[in-house]
XYZ file of C-alpha atoms in Angstrom:
557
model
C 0.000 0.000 0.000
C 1.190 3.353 -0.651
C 1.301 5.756 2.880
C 0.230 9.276 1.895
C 1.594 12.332 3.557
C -0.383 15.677 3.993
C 2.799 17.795 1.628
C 1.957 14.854 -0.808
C -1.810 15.791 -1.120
C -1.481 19.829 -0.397
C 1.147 19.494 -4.087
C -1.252 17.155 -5.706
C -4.196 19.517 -4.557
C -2.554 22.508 -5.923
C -1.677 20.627 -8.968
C -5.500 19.915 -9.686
C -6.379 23.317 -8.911
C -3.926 24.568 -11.643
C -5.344 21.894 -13.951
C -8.502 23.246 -13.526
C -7.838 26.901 -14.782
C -5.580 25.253 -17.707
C -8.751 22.958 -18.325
C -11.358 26.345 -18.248
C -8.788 28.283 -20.012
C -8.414 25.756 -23.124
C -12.226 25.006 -23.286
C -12.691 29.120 -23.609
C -11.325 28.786 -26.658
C -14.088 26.472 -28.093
C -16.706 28.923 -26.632
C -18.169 26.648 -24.202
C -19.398 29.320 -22.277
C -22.409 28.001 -20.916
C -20.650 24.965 -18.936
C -17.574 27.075 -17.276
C -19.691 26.814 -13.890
C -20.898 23.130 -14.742
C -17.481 22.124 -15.167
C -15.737 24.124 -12.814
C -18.085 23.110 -10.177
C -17.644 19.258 -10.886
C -13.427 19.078 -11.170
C -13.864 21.078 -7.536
C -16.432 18.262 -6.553
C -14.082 15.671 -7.400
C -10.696 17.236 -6.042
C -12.814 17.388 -2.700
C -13.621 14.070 -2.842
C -10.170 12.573 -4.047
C -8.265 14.320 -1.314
C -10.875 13.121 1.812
C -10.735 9.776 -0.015
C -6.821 9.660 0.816
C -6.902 11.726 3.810
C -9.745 9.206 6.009
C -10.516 6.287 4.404
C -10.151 3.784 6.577
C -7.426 1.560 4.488
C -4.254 2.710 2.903
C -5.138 4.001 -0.391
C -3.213 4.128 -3.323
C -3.827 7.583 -5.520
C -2.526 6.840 -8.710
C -4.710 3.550 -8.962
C -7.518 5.453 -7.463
C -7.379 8.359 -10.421
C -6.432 5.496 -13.192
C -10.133 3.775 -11.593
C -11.789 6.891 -11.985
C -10.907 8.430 -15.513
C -11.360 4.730 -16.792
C -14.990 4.809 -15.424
C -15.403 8.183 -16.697
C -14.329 7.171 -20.730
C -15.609 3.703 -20.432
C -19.576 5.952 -20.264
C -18.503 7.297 -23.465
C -17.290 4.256 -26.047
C -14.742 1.695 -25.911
C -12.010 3.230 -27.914
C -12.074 6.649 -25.420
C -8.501 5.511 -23.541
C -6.241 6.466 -21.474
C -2.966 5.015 -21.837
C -0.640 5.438 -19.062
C 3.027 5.526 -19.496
C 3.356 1.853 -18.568
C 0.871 1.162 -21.482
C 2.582 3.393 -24.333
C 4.993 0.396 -25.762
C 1.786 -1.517 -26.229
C 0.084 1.265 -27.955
C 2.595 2.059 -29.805
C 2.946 -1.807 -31.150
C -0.914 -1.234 -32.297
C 0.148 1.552 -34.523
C 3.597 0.341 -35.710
C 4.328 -2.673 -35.459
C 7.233 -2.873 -33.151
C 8.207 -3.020 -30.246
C 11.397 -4.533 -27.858
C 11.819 -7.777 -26.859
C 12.285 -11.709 -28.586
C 9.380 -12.603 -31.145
C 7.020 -14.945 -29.967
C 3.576 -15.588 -29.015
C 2.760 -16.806 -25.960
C 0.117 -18.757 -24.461
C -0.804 -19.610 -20.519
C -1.702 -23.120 -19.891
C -1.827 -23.733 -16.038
C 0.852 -22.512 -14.056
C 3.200 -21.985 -16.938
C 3.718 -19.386 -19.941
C 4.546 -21.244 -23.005
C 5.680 -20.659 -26.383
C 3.160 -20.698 -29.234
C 4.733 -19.605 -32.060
C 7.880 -17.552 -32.501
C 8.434 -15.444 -35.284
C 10.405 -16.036 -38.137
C 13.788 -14.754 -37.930
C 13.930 -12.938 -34.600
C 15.553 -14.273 -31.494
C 13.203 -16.199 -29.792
C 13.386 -18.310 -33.437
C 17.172 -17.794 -34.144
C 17.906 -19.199 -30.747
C 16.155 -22.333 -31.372
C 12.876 -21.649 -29.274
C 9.900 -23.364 -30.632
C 6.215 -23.481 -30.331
C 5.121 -25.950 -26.870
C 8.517 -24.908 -25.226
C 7.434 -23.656 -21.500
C 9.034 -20.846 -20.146
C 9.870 -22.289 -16.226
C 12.469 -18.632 -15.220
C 13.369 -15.314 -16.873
C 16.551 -13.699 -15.809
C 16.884 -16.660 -12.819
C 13.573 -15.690 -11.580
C 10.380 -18.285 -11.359
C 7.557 -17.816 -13.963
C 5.376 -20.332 -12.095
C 2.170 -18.758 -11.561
C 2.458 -15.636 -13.714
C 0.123 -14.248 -16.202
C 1.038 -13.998 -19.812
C 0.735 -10.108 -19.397
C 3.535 -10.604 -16.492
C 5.677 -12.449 -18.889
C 5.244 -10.658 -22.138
C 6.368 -7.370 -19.706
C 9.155 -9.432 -18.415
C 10.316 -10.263 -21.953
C 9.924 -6.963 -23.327
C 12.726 -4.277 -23.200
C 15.538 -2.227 -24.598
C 17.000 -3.645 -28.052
C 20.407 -5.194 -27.546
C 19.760 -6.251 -23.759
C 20.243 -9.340 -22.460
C 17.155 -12.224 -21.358
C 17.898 -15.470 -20.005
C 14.958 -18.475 -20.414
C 14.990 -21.611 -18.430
C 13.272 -23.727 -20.380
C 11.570 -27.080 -20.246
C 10.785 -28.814 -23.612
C 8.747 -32.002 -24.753
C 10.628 -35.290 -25.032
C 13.806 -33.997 -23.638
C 15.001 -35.219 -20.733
C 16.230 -32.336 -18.506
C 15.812 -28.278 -19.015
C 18.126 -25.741 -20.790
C 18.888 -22.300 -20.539
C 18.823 -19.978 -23.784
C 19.949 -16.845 -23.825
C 20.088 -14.081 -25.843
C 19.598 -10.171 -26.726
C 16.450 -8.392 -27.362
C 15.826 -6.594 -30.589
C 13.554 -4.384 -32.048
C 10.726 -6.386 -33.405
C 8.932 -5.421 -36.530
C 5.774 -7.518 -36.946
C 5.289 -7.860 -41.013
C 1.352 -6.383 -42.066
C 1.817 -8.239 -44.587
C 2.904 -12.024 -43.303
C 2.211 -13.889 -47.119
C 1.392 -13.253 -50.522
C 1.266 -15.884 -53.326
C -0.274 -16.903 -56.276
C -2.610 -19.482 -54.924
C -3.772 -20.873 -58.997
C -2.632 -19.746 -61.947
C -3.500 -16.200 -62.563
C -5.079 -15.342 -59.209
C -3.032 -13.851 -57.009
C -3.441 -13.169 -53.097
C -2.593 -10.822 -50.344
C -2.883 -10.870 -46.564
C -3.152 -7.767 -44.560
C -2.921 -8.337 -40.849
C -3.053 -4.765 -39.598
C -3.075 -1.202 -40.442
C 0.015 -0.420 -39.543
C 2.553 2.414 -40.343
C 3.738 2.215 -43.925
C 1.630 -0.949 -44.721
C 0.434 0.634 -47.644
C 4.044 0.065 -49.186
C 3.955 -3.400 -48.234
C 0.399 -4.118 -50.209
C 2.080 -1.904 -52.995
C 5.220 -4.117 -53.136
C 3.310 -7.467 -52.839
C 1.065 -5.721 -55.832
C 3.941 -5.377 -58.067
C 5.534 -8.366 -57.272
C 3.075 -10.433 -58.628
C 2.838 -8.771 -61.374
C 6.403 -9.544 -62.212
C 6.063 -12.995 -61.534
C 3.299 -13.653 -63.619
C 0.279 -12.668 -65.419
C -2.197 -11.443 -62.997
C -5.654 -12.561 -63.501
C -7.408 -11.797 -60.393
C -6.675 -10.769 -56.829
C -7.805 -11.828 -53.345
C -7.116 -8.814 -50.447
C -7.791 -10.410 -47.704
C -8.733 -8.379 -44.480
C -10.592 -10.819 -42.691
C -9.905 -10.593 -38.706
C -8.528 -7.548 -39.856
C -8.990 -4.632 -36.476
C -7.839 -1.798 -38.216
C -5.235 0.965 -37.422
C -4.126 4.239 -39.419
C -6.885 5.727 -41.320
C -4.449 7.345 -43.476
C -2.952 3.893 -44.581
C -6.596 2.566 -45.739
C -6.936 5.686 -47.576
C -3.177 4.779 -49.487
C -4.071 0.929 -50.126
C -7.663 2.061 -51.552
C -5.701 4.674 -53.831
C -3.481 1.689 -55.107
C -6.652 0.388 -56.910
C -8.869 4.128 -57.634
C -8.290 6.912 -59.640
C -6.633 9.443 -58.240
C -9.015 12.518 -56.740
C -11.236 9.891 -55.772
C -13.070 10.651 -52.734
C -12.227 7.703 -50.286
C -13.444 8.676 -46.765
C -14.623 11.819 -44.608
C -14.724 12.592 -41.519
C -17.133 14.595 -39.278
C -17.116 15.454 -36.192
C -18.346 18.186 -33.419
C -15.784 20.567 -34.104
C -16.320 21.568 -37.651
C -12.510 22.043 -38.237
C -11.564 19.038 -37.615
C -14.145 17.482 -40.330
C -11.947 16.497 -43.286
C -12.414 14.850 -47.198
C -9.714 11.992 -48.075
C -8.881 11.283 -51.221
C -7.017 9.172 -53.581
C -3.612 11.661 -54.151
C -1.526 9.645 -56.230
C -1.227 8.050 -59.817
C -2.954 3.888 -58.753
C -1.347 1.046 -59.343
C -3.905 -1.475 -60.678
C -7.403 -0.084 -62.365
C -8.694 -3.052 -63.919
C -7.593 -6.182 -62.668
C -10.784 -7.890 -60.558
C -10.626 -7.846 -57.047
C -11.930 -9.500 -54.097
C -12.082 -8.038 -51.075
C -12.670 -10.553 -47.746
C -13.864 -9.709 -44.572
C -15.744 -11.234 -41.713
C -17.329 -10.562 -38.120
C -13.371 -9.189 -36.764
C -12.885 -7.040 -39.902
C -13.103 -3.169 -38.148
C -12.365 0.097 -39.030
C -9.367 0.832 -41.737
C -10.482 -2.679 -42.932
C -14.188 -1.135 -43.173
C -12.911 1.645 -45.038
C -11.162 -0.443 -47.285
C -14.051 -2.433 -48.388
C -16.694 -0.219 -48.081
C -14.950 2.367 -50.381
C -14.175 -0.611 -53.134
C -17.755 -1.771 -52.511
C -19.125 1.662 -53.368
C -16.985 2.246 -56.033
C -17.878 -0.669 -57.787
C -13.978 -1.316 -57.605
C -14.508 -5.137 -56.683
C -16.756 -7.245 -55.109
C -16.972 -7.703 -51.382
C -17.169 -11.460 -50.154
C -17.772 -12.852 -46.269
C -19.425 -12.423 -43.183
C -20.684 -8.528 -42.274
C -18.138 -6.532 -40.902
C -17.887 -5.259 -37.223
C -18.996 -2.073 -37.695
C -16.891 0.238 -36.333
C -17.535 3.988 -37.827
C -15.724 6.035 -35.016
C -12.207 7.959 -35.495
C -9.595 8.170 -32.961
C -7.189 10.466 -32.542
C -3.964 10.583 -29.355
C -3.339 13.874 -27.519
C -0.380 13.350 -25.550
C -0.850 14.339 -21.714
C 1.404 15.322 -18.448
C 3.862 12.576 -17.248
C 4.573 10.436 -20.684
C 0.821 9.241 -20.975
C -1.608 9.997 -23.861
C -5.429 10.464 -24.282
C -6.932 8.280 -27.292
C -10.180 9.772 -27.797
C -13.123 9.120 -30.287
C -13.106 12.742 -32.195
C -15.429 11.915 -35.346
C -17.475 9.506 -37.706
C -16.429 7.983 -40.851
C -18.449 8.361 -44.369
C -17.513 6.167 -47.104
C -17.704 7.667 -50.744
C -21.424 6.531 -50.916
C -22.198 8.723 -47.844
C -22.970 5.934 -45.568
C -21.563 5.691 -41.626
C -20.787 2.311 -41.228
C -21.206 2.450 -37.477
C -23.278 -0.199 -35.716
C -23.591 0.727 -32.137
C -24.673 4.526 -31.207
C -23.044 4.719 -28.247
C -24.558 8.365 -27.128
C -28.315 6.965 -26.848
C -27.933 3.938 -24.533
C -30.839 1.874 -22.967
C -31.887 2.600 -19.024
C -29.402 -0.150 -17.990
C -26.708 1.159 -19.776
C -26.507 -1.106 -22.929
C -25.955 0.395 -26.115
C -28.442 -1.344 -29.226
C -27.729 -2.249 -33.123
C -29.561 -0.170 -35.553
C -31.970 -2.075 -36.175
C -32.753 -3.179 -40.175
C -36.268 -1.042 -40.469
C -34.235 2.191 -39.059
C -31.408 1.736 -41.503
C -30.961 3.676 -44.719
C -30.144 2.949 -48.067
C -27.321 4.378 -50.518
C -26.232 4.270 -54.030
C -22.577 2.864 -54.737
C -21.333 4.507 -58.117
C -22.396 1.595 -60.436
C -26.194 2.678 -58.720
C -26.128 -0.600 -57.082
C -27.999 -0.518 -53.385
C -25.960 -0.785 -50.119
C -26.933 0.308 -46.488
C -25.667 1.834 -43.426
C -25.571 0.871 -39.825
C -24.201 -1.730 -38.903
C -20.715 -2.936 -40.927
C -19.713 -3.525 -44.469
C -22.520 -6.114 -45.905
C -20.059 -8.626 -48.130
C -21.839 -8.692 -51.762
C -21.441 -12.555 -50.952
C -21.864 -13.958 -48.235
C -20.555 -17.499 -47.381
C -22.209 -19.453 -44.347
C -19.350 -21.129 -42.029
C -20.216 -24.643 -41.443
C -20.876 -24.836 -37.454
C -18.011 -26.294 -34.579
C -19.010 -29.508 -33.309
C -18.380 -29.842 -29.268
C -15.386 -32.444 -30.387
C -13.488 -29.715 -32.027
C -14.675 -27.404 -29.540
C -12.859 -29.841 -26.984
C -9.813 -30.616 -28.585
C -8.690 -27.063 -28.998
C -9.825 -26.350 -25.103
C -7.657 -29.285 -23.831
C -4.694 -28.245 -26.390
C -4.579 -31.644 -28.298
C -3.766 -30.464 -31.773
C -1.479 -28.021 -30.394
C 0.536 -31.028 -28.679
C -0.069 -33.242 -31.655
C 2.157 -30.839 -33.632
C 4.757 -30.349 -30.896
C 4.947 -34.475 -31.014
C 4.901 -34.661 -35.038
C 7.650 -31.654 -34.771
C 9.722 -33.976 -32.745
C 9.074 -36.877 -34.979
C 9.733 -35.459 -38.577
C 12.460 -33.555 -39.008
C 11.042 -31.750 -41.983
C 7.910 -31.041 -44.304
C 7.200 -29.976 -47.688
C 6.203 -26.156 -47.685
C 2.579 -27.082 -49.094
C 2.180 -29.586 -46.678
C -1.231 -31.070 -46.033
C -2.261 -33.479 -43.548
C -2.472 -37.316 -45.568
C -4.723 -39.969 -44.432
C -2.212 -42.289 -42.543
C -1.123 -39.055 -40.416
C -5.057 -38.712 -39.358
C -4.967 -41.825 -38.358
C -1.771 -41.406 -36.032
C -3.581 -38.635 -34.599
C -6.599 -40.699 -33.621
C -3.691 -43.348 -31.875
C -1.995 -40.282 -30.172
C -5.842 -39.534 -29.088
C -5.944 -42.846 -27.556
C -4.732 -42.050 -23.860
C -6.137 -38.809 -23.825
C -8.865 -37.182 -21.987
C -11.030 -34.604 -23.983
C -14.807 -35.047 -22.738
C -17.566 -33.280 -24.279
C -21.442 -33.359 -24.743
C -23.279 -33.076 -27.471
C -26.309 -31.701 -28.483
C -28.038 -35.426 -29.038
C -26.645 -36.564 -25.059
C -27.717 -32.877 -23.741
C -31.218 -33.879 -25.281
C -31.000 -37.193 -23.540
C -30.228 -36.080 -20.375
C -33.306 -33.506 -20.776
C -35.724 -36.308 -21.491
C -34.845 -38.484 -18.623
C -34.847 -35.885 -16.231
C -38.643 -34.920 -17.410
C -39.998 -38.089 -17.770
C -38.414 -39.016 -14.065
C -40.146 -35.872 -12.342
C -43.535 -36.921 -14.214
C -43.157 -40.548 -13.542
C -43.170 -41.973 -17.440
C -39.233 -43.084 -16.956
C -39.706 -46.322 -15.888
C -41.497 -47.302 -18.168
C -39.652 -46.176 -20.966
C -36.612 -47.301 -19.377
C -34.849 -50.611 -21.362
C -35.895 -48.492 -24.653
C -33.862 -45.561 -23.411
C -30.864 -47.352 -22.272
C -30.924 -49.192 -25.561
C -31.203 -46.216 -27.472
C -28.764 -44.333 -25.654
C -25.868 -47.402 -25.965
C -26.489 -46.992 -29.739
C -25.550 -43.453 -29.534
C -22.823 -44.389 -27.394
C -21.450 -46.449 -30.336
C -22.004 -44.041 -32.465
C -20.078 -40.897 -30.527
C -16.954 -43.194 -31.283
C -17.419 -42.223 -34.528
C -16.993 -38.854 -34.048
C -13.564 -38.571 -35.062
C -14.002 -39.782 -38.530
C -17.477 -37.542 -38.927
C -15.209 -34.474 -38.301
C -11.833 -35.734 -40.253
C -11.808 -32.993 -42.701
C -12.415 -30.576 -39.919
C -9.254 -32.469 -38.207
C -7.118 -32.512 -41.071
C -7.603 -28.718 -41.929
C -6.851 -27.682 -38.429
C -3.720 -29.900 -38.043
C -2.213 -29.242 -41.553
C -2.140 -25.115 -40.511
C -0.820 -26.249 -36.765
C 1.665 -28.546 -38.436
C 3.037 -26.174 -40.954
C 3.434 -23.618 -39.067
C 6.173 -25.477 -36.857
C 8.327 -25.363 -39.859
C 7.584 -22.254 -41.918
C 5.678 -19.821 -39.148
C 3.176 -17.769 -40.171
C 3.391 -17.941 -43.648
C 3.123 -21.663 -43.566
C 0.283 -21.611 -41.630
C -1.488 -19.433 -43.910
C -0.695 -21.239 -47.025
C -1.862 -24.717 -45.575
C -5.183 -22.755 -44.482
C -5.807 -21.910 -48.073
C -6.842 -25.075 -49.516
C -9.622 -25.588 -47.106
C -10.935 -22.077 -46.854
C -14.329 -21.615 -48.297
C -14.052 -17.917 -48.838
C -11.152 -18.519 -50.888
C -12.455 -20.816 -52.872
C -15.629 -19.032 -53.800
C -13.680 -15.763 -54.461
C -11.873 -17.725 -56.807
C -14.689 -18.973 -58.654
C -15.490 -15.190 -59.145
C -12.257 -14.389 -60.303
C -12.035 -16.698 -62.542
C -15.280 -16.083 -64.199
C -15.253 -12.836 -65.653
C -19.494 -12.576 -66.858
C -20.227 -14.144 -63.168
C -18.089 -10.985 -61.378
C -19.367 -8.181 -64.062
C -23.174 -9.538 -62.940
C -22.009 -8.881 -59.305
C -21.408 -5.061 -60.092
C -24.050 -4.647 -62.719
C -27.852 -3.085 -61.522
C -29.961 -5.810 -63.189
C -33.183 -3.984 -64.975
């Protein structure tokens, strides 16, 4: 606990007082005249309250976490991308918006009282000292990491470039544990982590995040497959895409518009601040087709993105609805190395249309906040005079239904099994081809490796099961449907075993990405996703079909 003294609270008093005539001061200048009083009078309410708070309360208090608890509760009743970012936060926010940050490359995962590594990233040091995925982290730097969170490791492995870390580690089918040690660097995390030609002619990108200069990297992956080969088609895919720089969506859309084209506005409450963005240099690629996927996690830049090519008739849009996130953010840096991340304005794509699902300024009695519901939404004309809405996300021009998880799936990823199936093949095969898919005989080692494992579930049929007996018990028809239950229930029994082979393409997809990406990273485990993926594969029937992607854009008569 943190012991208070009286100088402590009579600086931090007068501290508050002089942030209040800075605060009425800069808000003259907006001519907010009517709330000076309002205002004054509630930052005097609250400086009362803060100090008798430290000065009585009957506990040790802690006044930084008490002010970080209170402006949190004050932005959270606004939206959830009003933040305030401490100075122990700004390396995280700053990874958000860059891409970098200190420390070794890898992704971590908790699994009871251990921190272990999930995948390290191609050529950084976690990787080029010979960590690999299912490694568990037992010290850093001689201390124990028993019992911490993965936020307490992540910090712990985080720091300057060219410092020093040393990992105890424990590994899978070896015998004793090893230290590694190595430096820190500055870690760049690629936005764009694979592009390919996945068939002849159609090619593909992956954007991961809006980060700085990512524009250049879709640019680069653009002309490179143009170099390599005739370019037919192209996939952009921005599905479980968050977002990041508006300014970079703006760039990537240019790559593909004429420039002058009116991308995105902005508009806000201060009517300075409301700004037109538009395409401002020479594009790269007018006519190629293009298909643009999103899905449920596709927010923000990625909304901009498709929702300008969408209502510029550019390409055709293809997936699940997209978040819906219409709201722009913008940092204003604050006292003692922290920052302010508030929502400033509201997105219009070129059709006119805020994308926005949730209005966060008219909540419900208990504090919710509603969708905009279908009647209340309103529709728009994209430039081909084709019909598109707002409210509520980026509506994909087709959409493709995902097939539902069974509670097997479900089960093995909760107790980890494919991820230690892949650890043990890892150990086993030495090597794999880089379009490596999972074969029959390797499903079948699976199911053996299965054998001695626990991974319970229920399904829907045994839920139902377990309903009907306990009705017909309380109303006393049980007994005498009895020996027909238990007969029909053993034959369902029989039939769970099953299960495994039901769901083997299911299996085989998820282990083939797991697999690959023990050898070749991220990129492998993107290129073994993309002969299973649905989305792919109708976007790629479009592409390939020229009359079948002109009827997409085209206002039938």
């Amino acid at each position: 606990m943190v012991v208070v003294t009286t100088q402590y609270l009579k600086n931090m008093t007068k501290k508050i007082k002089i942030l209040i005539i800075s605060f009425i001061v800069l808000i003259s200048s907006f001519s907010f005249t009517d709330s000076y009083f309002e205002i004054a009078k509630n930052l005097d309410i609250f400086t009362t309250v803060y100090r008798e708070l430290n000065n009585y309360y009957v506990d040790e208090t802690d006044p930084g976490k008490l002010m970080k608890t209170a402006i949190d509760k004050m932005l959270n009743s606004l939206d959830p991308y009003t933040n305030y970012i401490p100075e122990s936060e700004i390396e995280d926010f700053q990874f958000m918006t860059t891409g970098q940050y200190g420390g070794i490359g890898a992704v971590i995962t908790k699994r009871k009282e251990y921190v272990f590594i999930s995948e390290p990233y191609e050529g950084f040091p976690a990787q080029k000292s010979g960590l690999i995925a299912g490694d568990k982290i037992l010290e850093i730097d001689g201390e124990s990491a028993k019992g911490k969170s993965t936020e307490d490791v992540s910090k712990a492995l985080k720091g300057q470039p060219n410092t020093d870390v040393e990992l105890l580690i424990e590994r899978p089918y070896v015998d004793d544990p090893f230290t590694v040690t190595f430096k820190r660097q500055k870690i760049s995390v690629k936005s764009v982590p694979y592009y390919s030609f996945i068939e002849s002619g159609i090619g593909y990108i992956k954007l991961r995040s809006f980060t700085r200069d990512c524009s250049k990297d879709i640019k680069n992956a653009l002309l490179d497959l143009k170099k390599q080969g005739e370019l037919n088609g192209l996939i952009l895919d921005l599905r479980g895409n968050p977002g990041g720089l508006l300014n970079e969506s703006v760039s990537i859309v240019n790559l593909f518009v004429e420039k002058g084209q009116e991308v995105v506005s902005t508009k806000g409450k201060i009517k300075s601040w409301d700004k037109v963005y538009k395409a401002s240099k020479n594009p790269i690629d007018l006519e190629t087709p293009l298909v643009v996927l999103i899905n449920q996690a596709s927010a923000s830049a990625s909304e901009i993105v498709s929702g300008a090519i969408q209502d510029l008739d550019r390409g055709i849009i293809i997936g699940k609805r997209s978040f819906g996130k219409g709201l722009v953010q913008q940092t204003k840096k604050l006292s003692y190395n922290s920052q302010l991340k508030l929502t400033v304005a509201k997105y219009y794509i070129p059709s006119g249309r805020c994308i926005q699902a949730l209005d966060y300024s008219n909540r419900n009695e208990d504090g919710s906040v509603g969708k905009v519901p279908d009647s209340l939404m309103t529709a728009f004309q994209t430039k081909n005079g084709r019909t598109v809405y707002d409210g509520g996300g980026i509506n994909p021009d087709i959409e493709v239904e995902q097939e539902d998880i069974s509670n097997l799936i479900i089960s093995l990823v909760r107790e980890r099994l494919f991820f230690d199936y892949a650890t043990f093949y890892k150990h086993t095969n030495s090597q794999i081809d880089s379009m490596y898919s999972m074969n029959d005989d390797e499903f079948n080692d699976f199911k053996v490796f299965l054998s001695d494992k626990s991974y319970d579930y229920k399904t829907e049929t045994e839920k139902a099961f377990e309903t009907l007996k306990s009705k017909s018990e309380k109303e006393n028809y049980f007994s005498s449907l009895e020996t027909k239950y238990e007969d029909l229930f053993d034959e369902f029994e029989m039939n769970k075993k099953n299960d495994l082979s039901r769901n083997k393409e299911t299996i085989k997809e998820i282990l083939s990405e797991e697999i690959a990406s023990r050898y070749y990273f991220q990129k492998g485990r993107i290129r073994a996703s993309l002969k299973y993926d649905k989305e792919i594969i109708e976007a790629t029937k479009f592409l390939k079909d020229k009359s079948l992607y002109d009827s997409v854009l085209t206002v039938s008569n």
